CSV table of C-alpha atoms in Angstrom, one decimal:
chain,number,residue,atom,x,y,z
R,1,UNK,CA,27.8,35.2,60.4
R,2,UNK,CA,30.6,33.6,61.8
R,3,UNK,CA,34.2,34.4,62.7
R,4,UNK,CA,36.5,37.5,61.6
R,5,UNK,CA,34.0,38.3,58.9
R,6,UNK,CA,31.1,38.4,61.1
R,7,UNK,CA,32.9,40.3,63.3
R,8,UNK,CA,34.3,43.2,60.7
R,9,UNK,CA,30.9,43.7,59.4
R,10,UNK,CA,29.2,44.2,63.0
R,11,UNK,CA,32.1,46.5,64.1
R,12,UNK,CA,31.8,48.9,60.7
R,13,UNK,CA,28.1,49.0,61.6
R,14,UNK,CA,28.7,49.6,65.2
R,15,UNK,CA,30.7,52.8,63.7
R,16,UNK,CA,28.2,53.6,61.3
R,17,UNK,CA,25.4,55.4,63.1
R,18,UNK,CA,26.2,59.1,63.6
R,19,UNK,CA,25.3,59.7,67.1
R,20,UNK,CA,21.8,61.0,67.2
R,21,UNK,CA,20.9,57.7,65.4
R,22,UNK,CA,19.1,54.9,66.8
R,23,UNK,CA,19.3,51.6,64.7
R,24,UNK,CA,16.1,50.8,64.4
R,25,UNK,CA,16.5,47.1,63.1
R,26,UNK,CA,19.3,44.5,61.8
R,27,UNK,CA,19.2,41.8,59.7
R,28,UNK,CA,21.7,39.4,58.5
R,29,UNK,CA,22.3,40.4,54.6
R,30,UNK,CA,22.8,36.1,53.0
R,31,UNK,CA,24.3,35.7,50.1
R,32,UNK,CA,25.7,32.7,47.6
R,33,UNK,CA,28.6,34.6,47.7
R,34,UNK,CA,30.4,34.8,51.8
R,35,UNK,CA,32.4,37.3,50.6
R,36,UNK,CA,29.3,40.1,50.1
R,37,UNK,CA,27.4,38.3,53.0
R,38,UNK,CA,26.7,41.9,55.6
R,39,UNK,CA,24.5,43.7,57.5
R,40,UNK,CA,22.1,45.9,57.4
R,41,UNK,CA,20.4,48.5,59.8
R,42,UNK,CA,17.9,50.5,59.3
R,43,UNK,CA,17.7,53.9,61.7
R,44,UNK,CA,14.7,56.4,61.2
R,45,UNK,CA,17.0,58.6,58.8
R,46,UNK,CA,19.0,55.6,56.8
R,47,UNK,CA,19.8,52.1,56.2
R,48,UNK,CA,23.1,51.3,56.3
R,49,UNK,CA,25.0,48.0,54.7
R,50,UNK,CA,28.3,46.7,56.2
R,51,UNK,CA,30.3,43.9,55.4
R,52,UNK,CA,34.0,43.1,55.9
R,53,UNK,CA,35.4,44.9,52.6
R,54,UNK,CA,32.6,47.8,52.3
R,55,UNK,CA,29.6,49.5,53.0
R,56,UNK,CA,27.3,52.2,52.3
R,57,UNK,CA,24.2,54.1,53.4
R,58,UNK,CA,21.0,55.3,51.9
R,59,UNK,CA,19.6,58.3,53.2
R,60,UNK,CA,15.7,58.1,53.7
R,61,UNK,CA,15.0,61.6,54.3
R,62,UNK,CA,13.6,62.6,51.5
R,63,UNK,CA,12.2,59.0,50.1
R,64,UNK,CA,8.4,58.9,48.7
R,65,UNK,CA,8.5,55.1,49.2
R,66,UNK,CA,10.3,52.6,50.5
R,67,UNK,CA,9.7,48.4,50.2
R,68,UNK,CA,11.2,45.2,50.8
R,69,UNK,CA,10.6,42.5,47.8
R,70,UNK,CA,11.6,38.9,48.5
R,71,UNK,CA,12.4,36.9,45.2
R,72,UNK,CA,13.0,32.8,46.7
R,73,UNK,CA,15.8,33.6,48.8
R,74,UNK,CA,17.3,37.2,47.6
R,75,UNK,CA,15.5,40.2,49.4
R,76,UNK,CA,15.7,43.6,47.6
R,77,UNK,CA,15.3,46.8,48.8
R,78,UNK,CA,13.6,49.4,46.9
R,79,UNK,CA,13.8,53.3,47.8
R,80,UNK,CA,12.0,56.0,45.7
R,81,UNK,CA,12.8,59.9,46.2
R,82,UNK,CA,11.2,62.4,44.3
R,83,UNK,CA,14.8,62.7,42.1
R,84,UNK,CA,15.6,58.7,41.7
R,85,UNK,CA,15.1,55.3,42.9
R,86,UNK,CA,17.6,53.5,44.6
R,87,UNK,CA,18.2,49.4,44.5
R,88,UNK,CA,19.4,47.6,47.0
R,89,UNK,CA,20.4,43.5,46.5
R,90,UNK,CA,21.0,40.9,49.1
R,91,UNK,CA,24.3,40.8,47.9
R,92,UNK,CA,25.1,44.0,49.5
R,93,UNK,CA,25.0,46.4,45.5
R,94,UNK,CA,23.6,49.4,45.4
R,95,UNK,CA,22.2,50.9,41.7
R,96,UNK,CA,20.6,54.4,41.3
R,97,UNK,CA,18.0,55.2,38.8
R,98,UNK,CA,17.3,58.4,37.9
């Protein structure tokens, strides 16, 4: 990422881990659209999406299963708890189905 954006995004994320967390892994969330392009973490308890205007967390605790799908160029994240499933898209949305 490059510039003031790339820069917002890896500050909120720096802030994001509550401080028992270790981040585990980030990747680059790409987009077609800059303005959703992010990052993502992934700690042992949560993955975590920043970008410059917002960002949000999933909490892995209690999930069943969790996988990566690639489609082309978009990645998804899919999380499945014993109460919903959660949906995560490269361009940094979240949906929850119960």
């Amino acid at each position: 990422m490059n510039g003031s954006r790339g820069d917002a995004a890896r500050e909120r994320l720096d802030a994001a881990p509550l401080a028992e967390e270790v981040v585990l892994r980030v990747a680059e969330a790409k987009t077609i659209l800059p303005s959703t392009k992010g990052l993502l973490a992934v700690t042992a308890t949560r993955v975590i999406y920043t970008s410059k205007r917002r960002s949000w967390t999933a909490d892995l605790r209690q999930v069943a299963t969790a996988s990566l799908t690639r489609e082309g160029s978009r990645g998804t994240i899919r999380i499945t708890s014993a109460s919903h499933v959660e949906v995560f898209s490269a361009n940094g949305t979240r949906r929850v189905i119960w």
